[in-house]
Short mmCIF file of C-alpha atoms and ligand atoms in Angstrom, two decimals:
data_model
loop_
_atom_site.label_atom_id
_atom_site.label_comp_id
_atom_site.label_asym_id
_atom_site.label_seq_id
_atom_site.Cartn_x
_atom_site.Cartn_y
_atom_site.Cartn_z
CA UNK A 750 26.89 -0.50 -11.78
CA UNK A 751 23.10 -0.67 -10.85
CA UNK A 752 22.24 0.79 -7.49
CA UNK A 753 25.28 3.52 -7.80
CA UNK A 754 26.08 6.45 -8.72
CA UNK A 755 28.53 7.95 -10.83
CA UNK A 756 31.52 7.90 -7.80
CA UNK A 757 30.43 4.38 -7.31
CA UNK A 758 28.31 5.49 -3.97
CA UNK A 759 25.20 4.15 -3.31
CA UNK A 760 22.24 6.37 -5.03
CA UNK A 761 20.76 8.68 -1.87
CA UNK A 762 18.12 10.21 -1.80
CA UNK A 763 18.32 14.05 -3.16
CA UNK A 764 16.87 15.56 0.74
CA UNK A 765 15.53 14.59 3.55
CA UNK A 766 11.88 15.56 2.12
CA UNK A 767 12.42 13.55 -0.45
CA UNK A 768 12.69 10.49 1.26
CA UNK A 769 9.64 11.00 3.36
CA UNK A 770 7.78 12.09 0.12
CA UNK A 771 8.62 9.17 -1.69
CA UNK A 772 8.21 6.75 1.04
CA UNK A 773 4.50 8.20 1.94
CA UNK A 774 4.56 8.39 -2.28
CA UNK A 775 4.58 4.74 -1.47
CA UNK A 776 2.58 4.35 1.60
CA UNK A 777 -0.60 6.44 0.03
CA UNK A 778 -2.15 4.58 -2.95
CA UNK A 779 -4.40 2.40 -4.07
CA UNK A 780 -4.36 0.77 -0.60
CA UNK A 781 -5.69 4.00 0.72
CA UNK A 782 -8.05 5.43 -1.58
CA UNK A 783 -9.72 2.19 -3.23
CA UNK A 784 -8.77 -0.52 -0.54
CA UNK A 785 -9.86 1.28 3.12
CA UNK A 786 -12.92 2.42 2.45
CA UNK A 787 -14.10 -1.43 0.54
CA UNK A 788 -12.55 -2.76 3.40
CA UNK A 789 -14.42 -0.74 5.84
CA UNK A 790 -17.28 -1.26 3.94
CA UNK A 791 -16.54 -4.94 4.02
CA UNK A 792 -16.01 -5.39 8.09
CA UNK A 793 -18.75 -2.77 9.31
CA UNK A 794 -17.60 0.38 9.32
CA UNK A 795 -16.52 1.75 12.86
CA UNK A 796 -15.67 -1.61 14.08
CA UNK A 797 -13.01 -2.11 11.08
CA UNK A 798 -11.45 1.55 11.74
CA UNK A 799 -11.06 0.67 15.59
CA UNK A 800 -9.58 -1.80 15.29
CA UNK A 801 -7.14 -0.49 12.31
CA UNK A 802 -6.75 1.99 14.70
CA UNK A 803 -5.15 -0.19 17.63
CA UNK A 804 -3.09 -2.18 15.08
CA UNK A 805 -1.60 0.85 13.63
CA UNK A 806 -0.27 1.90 17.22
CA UNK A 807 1.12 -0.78 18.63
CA UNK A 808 2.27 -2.36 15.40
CA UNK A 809 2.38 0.14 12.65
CA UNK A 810 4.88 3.19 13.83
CA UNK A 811 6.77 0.28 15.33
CA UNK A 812 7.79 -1.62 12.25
CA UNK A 813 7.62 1.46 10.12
CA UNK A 814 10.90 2.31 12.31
CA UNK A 815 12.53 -0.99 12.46
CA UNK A 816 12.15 -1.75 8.85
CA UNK A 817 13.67 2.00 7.42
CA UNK A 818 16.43 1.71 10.39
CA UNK A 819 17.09 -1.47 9.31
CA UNK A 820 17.73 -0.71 5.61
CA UNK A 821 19.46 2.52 6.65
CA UNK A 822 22.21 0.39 8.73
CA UNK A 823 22.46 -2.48 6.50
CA UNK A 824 22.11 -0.08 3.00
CA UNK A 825 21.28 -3.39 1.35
CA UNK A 826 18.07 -4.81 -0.32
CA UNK A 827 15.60 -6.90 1.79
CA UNK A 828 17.02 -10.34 1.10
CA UNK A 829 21.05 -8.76 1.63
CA UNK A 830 19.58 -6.61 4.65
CA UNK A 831 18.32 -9.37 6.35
CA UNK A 832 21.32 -11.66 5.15
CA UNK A 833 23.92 -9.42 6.65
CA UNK A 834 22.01 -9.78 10.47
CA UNK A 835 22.39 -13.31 9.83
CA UNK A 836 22.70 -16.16 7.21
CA UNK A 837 19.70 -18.09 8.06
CA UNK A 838 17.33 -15.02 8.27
CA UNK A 839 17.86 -14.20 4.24
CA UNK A 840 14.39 -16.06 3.79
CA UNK A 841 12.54 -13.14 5.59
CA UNK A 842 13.55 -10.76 2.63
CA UNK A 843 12.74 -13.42 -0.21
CA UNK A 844 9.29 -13.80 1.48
CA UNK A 845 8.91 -10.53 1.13
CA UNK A 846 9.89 -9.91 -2.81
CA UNK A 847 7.66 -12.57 -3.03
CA UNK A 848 4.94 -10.83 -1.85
CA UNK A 849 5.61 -7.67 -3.43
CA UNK A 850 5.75 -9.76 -6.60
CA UNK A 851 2.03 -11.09 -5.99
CA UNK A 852 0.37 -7.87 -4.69
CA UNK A 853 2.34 -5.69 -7.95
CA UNK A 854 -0.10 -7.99 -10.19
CA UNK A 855 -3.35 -7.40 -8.93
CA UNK A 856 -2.41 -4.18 -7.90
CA UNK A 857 -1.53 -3.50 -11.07
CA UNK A 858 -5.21 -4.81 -12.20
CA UNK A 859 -6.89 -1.97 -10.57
CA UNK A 860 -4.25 0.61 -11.67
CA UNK A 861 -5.33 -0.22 -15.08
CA UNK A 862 -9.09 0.69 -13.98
CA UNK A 863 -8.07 3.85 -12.64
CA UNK A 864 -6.69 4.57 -15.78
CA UNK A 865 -9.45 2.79 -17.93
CA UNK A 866 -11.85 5.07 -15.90
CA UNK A 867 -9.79 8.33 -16.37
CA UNK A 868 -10.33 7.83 -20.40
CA UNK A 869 -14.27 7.00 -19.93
CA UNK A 870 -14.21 10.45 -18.03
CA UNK A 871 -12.17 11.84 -21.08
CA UNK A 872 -14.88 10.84 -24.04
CA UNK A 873 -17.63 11.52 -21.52
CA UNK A 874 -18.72 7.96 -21.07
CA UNK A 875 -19.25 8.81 -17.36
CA UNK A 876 -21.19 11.59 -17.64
CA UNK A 877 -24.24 9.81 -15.97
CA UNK A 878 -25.66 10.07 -12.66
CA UNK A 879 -27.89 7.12 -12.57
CA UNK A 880 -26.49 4.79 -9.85
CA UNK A 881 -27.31 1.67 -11.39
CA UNK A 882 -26.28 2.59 -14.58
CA UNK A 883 -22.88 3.06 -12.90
CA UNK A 884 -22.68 -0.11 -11.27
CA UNK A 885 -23.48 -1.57 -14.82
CA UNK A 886 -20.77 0.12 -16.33
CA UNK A 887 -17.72 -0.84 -14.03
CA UNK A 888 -19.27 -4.28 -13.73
CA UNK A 889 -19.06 -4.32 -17.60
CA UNK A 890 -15.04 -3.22 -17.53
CA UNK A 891 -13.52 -5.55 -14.63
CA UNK A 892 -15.76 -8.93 -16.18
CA UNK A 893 -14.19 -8.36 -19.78
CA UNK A 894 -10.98 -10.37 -21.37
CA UNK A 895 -8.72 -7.23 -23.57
CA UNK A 896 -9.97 -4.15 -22.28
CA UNK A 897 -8.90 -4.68 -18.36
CA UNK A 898 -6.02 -6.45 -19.40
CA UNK A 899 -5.03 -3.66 -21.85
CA UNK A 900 -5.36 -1.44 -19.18
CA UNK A 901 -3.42 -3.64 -16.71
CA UNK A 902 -1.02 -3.98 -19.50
CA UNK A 903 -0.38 0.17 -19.63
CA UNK A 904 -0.47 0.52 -15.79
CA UNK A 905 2.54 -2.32 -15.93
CA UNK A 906 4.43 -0.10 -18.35
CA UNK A 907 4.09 2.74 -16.70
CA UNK A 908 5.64 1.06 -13.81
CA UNK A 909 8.48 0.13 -15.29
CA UNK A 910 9.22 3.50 -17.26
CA UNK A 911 9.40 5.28 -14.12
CA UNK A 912 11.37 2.61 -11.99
CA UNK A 913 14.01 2.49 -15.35
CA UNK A 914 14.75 6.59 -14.14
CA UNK A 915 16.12 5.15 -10.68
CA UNK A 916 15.47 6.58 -7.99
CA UNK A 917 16.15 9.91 -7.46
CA UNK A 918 15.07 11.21 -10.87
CA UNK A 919 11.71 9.25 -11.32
CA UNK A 920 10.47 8.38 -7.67
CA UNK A 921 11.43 11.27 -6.12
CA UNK A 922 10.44 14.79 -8.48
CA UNK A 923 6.88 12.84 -9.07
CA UNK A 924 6.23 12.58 -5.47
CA UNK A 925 7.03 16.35 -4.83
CA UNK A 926 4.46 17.59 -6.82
CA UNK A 927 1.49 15.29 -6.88
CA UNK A 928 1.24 13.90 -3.17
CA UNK A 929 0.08 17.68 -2.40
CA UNK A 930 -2.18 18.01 -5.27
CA UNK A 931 -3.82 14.26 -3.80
CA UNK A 932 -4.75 15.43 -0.83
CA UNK A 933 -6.46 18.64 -1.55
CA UNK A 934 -8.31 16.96 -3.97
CA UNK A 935 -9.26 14.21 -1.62
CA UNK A 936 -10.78 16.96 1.16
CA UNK A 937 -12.95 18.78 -1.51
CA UNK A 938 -14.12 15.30 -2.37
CA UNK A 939 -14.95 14.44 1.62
CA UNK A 940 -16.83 17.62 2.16
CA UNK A 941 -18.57 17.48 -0.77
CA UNK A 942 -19.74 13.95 0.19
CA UNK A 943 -20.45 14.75 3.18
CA UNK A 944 -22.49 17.12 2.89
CA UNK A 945 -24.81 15.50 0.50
CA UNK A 946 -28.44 14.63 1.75
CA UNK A 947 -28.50 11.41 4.04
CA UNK A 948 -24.63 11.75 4.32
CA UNK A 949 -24.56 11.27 7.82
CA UNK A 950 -25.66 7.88 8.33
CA UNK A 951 -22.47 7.29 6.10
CA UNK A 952 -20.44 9.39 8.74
CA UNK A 953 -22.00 7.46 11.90
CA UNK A 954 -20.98 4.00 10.00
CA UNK A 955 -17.38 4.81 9.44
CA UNK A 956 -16.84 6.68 12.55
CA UNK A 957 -19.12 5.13 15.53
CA UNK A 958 -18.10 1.49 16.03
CA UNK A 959 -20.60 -1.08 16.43
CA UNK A 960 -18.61 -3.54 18.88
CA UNK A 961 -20.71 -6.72 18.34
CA UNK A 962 -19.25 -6.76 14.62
CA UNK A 963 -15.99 -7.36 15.64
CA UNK A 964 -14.57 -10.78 15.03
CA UNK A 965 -11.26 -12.50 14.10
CA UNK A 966 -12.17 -12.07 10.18
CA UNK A 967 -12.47 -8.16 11.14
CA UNK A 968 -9.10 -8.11 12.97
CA UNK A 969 -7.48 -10.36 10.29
CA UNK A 970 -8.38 -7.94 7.60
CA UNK A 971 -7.30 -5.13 9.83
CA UNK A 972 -4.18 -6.16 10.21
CA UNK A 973 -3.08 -6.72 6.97
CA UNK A 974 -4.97 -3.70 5.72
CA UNK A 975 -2.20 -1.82 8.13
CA UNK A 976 0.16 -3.67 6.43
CA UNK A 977 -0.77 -2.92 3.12
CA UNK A 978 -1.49 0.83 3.41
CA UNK A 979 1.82 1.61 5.19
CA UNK A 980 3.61 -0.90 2.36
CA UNK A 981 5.42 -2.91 5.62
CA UNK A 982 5.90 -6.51 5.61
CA UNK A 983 8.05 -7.18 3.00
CA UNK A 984 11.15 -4.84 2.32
CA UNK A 985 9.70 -1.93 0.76
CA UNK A 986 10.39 0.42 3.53
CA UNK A 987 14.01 -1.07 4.22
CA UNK A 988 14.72 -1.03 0.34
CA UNK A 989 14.44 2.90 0.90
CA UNK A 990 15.80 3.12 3.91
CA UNK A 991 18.82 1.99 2.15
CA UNK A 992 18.96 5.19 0.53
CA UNK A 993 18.89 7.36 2.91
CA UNK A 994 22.03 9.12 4.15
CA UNK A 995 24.00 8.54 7.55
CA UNK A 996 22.46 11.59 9.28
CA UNK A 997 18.42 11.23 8.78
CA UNK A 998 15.99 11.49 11.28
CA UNK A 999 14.44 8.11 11.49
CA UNK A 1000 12.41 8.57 14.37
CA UNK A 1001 10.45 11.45 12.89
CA UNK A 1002 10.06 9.86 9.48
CA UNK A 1003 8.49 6.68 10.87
CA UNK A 1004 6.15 8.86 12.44
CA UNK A 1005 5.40 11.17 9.98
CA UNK A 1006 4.45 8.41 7.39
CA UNK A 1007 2.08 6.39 8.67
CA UNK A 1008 0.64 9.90 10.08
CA UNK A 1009 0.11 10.73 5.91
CA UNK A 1010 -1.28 7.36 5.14
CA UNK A 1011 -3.72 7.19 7.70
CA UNK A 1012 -5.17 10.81 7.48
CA UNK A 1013 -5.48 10.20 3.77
CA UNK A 1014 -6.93 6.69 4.14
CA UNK A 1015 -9.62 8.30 6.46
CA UNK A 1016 -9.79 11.35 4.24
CA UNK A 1017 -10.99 8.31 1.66
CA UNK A 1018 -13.32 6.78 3.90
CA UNK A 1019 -15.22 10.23 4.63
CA UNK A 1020 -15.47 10.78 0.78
CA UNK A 1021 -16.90 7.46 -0.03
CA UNK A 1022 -19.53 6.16 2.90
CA UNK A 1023 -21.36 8.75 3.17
CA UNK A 1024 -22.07 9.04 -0.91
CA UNK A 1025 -22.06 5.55 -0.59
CA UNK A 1026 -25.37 6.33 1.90
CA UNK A 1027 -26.45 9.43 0.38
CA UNK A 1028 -26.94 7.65 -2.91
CA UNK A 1029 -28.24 4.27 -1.26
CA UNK A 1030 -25.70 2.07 -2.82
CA UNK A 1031 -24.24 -1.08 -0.37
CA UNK A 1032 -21.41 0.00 2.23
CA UNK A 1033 -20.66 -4.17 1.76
CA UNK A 1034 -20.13 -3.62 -2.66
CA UNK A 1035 -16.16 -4.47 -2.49
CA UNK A 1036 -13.50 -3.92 -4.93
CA UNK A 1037 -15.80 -1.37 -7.08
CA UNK A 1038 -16.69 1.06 -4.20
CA UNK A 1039 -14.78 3.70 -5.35
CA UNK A 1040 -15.32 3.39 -9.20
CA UNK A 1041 -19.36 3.61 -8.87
CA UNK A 1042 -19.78 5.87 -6.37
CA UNK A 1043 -16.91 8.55 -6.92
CA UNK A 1044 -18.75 9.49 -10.38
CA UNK A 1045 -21.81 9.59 -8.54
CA UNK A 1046 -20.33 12.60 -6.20
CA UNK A 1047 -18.43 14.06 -9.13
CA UNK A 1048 -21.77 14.01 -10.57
CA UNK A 1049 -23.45 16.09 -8.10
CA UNK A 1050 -20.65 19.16 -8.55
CA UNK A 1051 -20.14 22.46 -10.35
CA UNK A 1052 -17.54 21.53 -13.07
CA UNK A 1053 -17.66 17.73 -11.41
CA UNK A 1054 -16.25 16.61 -15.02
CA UNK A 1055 -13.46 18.93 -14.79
CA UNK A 1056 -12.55 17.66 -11.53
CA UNK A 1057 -13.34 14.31 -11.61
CA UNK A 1058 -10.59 14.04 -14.50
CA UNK A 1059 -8.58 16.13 -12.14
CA UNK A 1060 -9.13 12.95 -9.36
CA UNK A 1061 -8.47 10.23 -11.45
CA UNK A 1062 -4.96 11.62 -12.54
CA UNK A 1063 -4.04 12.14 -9.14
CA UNK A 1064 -4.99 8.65 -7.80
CA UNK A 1065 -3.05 7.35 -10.95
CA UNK A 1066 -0.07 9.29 -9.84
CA UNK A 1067 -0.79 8.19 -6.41
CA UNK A 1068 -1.06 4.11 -7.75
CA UNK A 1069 2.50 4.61 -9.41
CA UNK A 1070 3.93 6.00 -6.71
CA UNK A 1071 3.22 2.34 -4.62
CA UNK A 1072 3.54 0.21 -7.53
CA UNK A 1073 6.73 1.58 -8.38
CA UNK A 1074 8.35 0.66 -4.86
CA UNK A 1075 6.63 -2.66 -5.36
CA UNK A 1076 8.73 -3.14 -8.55
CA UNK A 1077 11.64 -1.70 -6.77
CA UNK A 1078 11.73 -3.65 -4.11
CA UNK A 1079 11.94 -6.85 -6.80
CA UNK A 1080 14.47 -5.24 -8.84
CA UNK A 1081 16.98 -3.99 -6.23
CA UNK A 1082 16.78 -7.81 -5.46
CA UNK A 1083 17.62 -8.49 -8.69
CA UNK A 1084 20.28 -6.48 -9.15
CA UNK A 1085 22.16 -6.51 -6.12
CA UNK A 1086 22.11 -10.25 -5.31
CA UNK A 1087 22.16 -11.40 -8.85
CA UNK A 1088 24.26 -8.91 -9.97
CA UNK A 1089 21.95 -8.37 -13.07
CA UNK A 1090 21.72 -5.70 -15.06
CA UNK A 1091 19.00 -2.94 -13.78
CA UNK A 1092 17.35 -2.40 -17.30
CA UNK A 1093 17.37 -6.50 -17.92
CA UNK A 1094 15.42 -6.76 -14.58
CA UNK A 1095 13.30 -4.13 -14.57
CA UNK A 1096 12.01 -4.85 -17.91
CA UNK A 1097 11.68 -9.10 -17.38
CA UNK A 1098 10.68 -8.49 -13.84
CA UNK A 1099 8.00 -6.56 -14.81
CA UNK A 1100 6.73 -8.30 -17.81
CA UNK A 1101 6.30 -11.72 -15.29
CA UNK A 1102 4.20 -9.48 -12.93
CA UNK A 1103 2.13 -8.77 -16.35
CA UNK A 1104 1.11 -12.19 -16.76
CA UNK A 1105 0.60 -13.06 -13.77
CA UNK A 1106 -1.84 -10.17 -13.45
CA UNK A 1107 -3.53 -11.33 -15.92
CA UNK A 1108 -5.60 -14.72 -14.21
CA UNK A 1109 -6.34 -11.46 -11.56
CA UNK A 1110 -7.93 -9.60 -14.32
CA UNK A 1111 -9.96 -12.78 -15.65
CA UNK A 1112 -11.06 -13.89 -12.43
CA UNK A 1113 -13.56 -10.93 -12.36
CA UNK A 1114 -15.02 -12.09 -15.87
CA UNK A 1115 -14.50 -15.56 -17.95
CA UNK A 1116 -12.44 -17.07 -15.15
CA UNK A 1117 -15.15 -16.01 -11.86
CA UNK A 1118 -16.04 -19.73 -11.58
CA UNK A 1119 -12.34 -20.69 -11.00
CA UNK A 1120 -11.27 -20.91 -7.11
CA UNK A 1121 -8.14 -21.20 -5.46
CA UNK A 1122 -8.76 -20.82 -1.42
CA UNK A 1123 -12.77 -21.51 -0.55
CA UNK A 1124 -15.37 -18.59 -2.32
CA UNK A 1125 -11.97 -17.00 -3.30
CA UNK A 1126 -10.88 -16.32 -7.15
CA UNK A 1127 -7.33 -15.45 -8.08
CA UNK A 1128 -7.63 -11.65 -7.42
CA UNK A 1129 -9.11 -12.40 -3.88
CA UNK A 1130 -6.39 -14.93 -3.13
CA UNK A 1131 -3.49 -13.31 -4.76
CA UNK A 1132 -4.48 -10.23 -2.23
CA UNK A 1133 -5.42 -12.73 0.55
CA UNK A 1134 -2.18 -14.62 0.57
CA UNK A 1135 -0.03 -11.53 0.38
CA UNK A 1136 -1.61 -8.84 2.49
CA UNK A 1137 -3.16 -11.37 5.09
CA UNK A 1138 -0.84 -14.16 5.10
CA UNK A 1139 2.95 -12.88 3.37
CA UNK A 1140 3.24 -9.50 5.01
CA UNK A 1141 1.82 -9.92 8.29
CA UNK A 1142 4.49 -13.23 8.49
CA UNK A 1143 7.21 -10.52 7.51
CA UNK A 1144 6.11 -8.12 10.34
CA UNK A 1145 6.55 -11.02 12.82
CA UNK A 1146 9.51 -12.10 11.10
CA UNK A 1147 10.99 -8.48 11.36
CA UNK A 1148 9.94 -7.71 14.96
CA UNK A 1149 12.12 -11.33 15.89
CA UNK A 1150 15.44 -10.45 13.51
CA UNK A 1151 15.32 -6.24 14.81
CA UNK A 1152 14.42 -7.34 18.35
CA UNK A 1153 16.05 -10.06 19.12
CA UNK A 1154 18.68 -11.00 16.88
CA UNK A 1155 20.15 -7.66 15.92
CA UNK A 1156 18.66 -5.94 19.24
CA UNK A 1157 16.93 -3.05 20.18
CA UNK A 1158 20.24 -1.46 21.89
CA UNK A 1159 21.93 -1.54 18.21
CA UNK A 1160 18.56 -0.81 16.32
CA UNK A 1161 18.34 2.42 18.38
CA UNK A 1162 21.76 3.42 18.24
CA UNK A 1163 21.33 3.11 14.25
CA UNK A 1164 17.91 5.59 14.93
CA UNK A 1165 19.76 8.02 16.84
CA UNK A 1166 22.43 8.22 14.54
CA UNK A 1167 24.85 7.01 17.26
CA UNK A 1168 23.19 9.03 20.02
CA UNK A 1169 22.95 12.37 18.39
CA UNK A 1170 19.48 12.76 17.99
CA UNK A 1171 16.55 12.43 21.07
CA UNK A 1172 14.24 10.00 20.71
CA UNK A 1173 12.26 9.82 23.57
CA UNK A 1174 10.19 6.35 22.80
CA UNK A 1175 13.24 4.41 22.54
CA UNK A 1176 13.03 2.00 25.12
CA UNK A 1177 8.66 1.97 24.91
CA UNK A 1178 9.66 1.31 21.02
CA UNK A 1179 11.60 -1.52 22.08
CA UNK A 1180 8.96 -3.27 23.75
CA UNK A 1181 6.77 -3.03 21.59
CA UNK A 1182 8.85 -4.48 18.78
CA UNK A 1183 10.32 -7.47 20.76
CA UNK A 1184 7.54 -7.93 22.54
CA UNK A 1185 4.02 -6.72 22.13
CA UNK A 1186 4.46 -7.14 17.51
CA UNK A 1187 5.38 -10.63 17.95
CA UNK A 1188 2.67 -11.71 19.98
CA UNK A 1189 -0.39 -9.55 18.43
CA UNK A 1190 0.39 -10.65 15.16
CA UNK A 1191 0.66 -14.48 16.66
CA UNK A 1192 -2.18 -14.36 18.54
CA UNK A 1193 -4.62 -13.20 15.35
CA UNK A 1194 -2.58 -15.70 13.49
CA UNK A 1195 -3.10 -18.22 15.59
CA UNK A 1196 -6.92 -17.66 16.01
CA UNK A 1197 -7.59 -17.02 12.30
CA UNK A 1198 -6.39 -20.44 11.79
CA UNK A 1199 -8.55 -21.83 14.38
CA UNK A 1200 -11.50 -20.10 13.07
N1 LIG B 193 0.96 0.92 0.46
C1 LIG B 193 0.57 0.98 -0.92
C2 LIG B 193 -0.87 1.40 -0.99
O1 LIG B 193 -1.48 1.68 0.00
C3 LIG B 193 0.81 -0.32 -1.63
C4 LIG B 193 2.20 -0.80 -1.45
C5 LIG B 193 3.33 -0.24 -1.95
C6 LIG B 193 2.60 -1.88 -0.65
N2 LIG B 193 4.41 -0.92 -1.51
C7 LIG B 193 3.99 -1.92 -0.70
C8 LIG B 193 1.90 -2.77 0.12
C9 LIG B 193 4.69 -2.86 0.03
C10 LIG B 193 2.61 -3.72 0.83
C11 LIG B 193 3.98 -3.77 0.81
O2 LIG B 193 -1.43 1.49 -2.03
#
């Protein structure tokens, strides 16, 4: 049976590294590398990491915890884990597979240019410094009809090869070797950056806020950007919670996490604004940030070829490493509550996310005139729904089932492992999950819909 092992246990993971590997395999990726720093970009600069910054503490530690104690207590899937606290809160988890099944697709979109942009590196297509000439190029790749969609179409099947080895084998041996290699690639990239003439105006606009750009769009963005970088919201980090054995340290794994993502998301940030500066391209340039100006720095370094192939193999790894809990999260659904076979779902599963990928993929070319929410194409609102709308909703949603329908005294007792380990935030931990999550995230909720 899917899920189990050979003595019919539930599949665990292989050591307690490997759990916090695989779940920062799944926290650090795309959302990190090409999503912060277009983001920050986006919301200007200092004023978007501030405020990142606040969300992430009083939210972002606090549902990492209650989502991976919740999934270690339950050891069920999102929709069963919320099921078992009670009946009527089973919609929580299908919101959630629901939004992992919207973000996999256009996540999977720019997977595919990551990997599209690894073989122009390959044949040498990059090899050019000229920034426009850059700009031309991705522009060219995202606005055409087969080649994203053939890329979109490997980064899907990559997905699914990897999630088909189950956990332990496929999530959890990739994530031992390549999260390291990620981030010493991303520092040589950030002090290479940096130091590039003009870098520090780059420097000043990611790291010295400028207060009077703060406004509800900013915050709104923010807080689903912490949502999406530390992959809460919708199950992912209770679906491997479920794995983990009866005598983890929760406490220290829901800090160490979001710890990872958020160094490397900065790490990101520092080796894209200031090129973006240095080489007088727009902070504001959005999705293609990365793609025009990381060949631009590679461009400017001994061997930059060598390791700019080096990069874009790492931030594939790093994609896959998200995108496979994505899928996971969907298929342990799947399987456990429809009892169907893992191979069946992984493989249909993964072929709907395909095609629904694909008006994504178009909506950068032949389908740009097409909009769903207002100045918003499919790509914009597929990502706008789920990360702004979907997982937010889920981290309110959460915050009311762990803090006030399961309660704090039982989540903690779960995080303690019945008492035997110290954790000294408990009872600041539970009010911020009963009391402070619920009403941030309503507040920008409610004032986002005000306007
Ligand atoms: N956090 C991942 C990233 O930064 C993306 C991701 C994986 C995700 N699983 C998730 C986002 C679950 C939201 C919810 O690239």
């Amino acid at each position: 049976m899917a899920n189990l092992n050979n003595s019919g246990e539930r599949e665990q993971w292989g050591s307690k590294i490997g759990f916090i590997l695989a779940a920062a395999g799944s926290a650090v990726g795309l959302g990190n590398l090409w999503k912060f720093p277009y983001m920050a970009g986006k919301n200007g600069g200092g004023a978007f990491v501030l405020v990142y910054f606040i969300i992430l503490f009083l939210v972002g530690f606090t549902l990492m915890l209650a989502e991976i104690v919740l999934g270690r207590y339950t050891q069920l899937n999102a929709i069963g884990a919320y099921r078992k606290i009670g009946k009527k809160w089973a919609f929580v988890g299908a919101l959630g597979v629901l939004a992992g099944f919207l973000i996999l697709s256009f996540y999977s979109v720019v997977g595919g240019w990551v990997i599209a942009y690894l073989v122009k590196t390959l044949t040498g297509a990059l090899n050019v410094t000229d920034a426009e000439v850059l700009g031309n190029m991705f522009g060219k790749l995202i606005s055409g009809t087969t080649e994203p969609i053939f890329y979109h179409a490997l980064f899907m099947i990559a997905t699914f090869l990897i999630v088909l080895g189950g956990i332990g084998g496929g999530i959890e041996k990739s994530s031992k070797i390549l999260m390291p290699g990620l981030f010493v690639m991303i520092i040589v990239l950030a002090i290479r950056s940096m130091t590039l003439p003009g870098a520090v105006e780059g420097i000043k606009y990611l790291l010295v806020p400028d207060f009077s750009k703060i406004n509800i769009d900013v915050v709104l963005d923010a807080l689903g950007q912490v949502f999406f970088s530390l992959s809460l919201g919708m199950g992912c980090m209770i679906t491997y919670g479920s794995y983990l054995s009866k005598d983890s340290n929760i406490p220290e794994s829901a800090v160490t996490i979001p710890l990872i993502d958020t160094g490397v998301a900065l790490l990101a940030g520092l080796a894209v604004l200031p090129a973006v500066f240095a080489f007088g391209f727009e902070p504001s340039a959005g999705p293609g940030l990365i793609f025009i100006t990381f060949p631009a720095v590679f461009a400017q370094m001994p061997f930059g070829t060598l390791f700019e192939i080096m990069f874009f193999i790492l931030v594939l790894f790093a994609a896959l490493s998200s995108s496979i809990s994505l899928l996971e999260v969907c298929v342990a659904y799947v399987v456990d509550e429809w009892k169907m076979n893992r191979k069946v779902a992984t493989v249909s599963l993964a072929f709907v996310i395909f095609l629904l990928g694909i008006p994504a993929s178009l909506s950068f070319g032949p389908w740009a005139h097409i909009t769903l929410l207002p100045g918003k194409g499919f790509f914009d609102t597929f990502d706008f729904i789920a990360s702004n709308i979907l997982l937010p909703l889920g981290g309110l949603l959460l915050c009311i089932v762990v803090g006030w329908i399961w309660g704090t005294d039982n989540a903690i007792k779960e995080a303690t492992n019945e008492g035997q380990l110290e954790f000294k935030f408990a009872s600041f931990w539970a009010f911020l999950v009963k009391y402070v999550g619920p009403v941030a995230i309503g507040i920008v909720f409610i004032r986002s819909l005000l306007g």
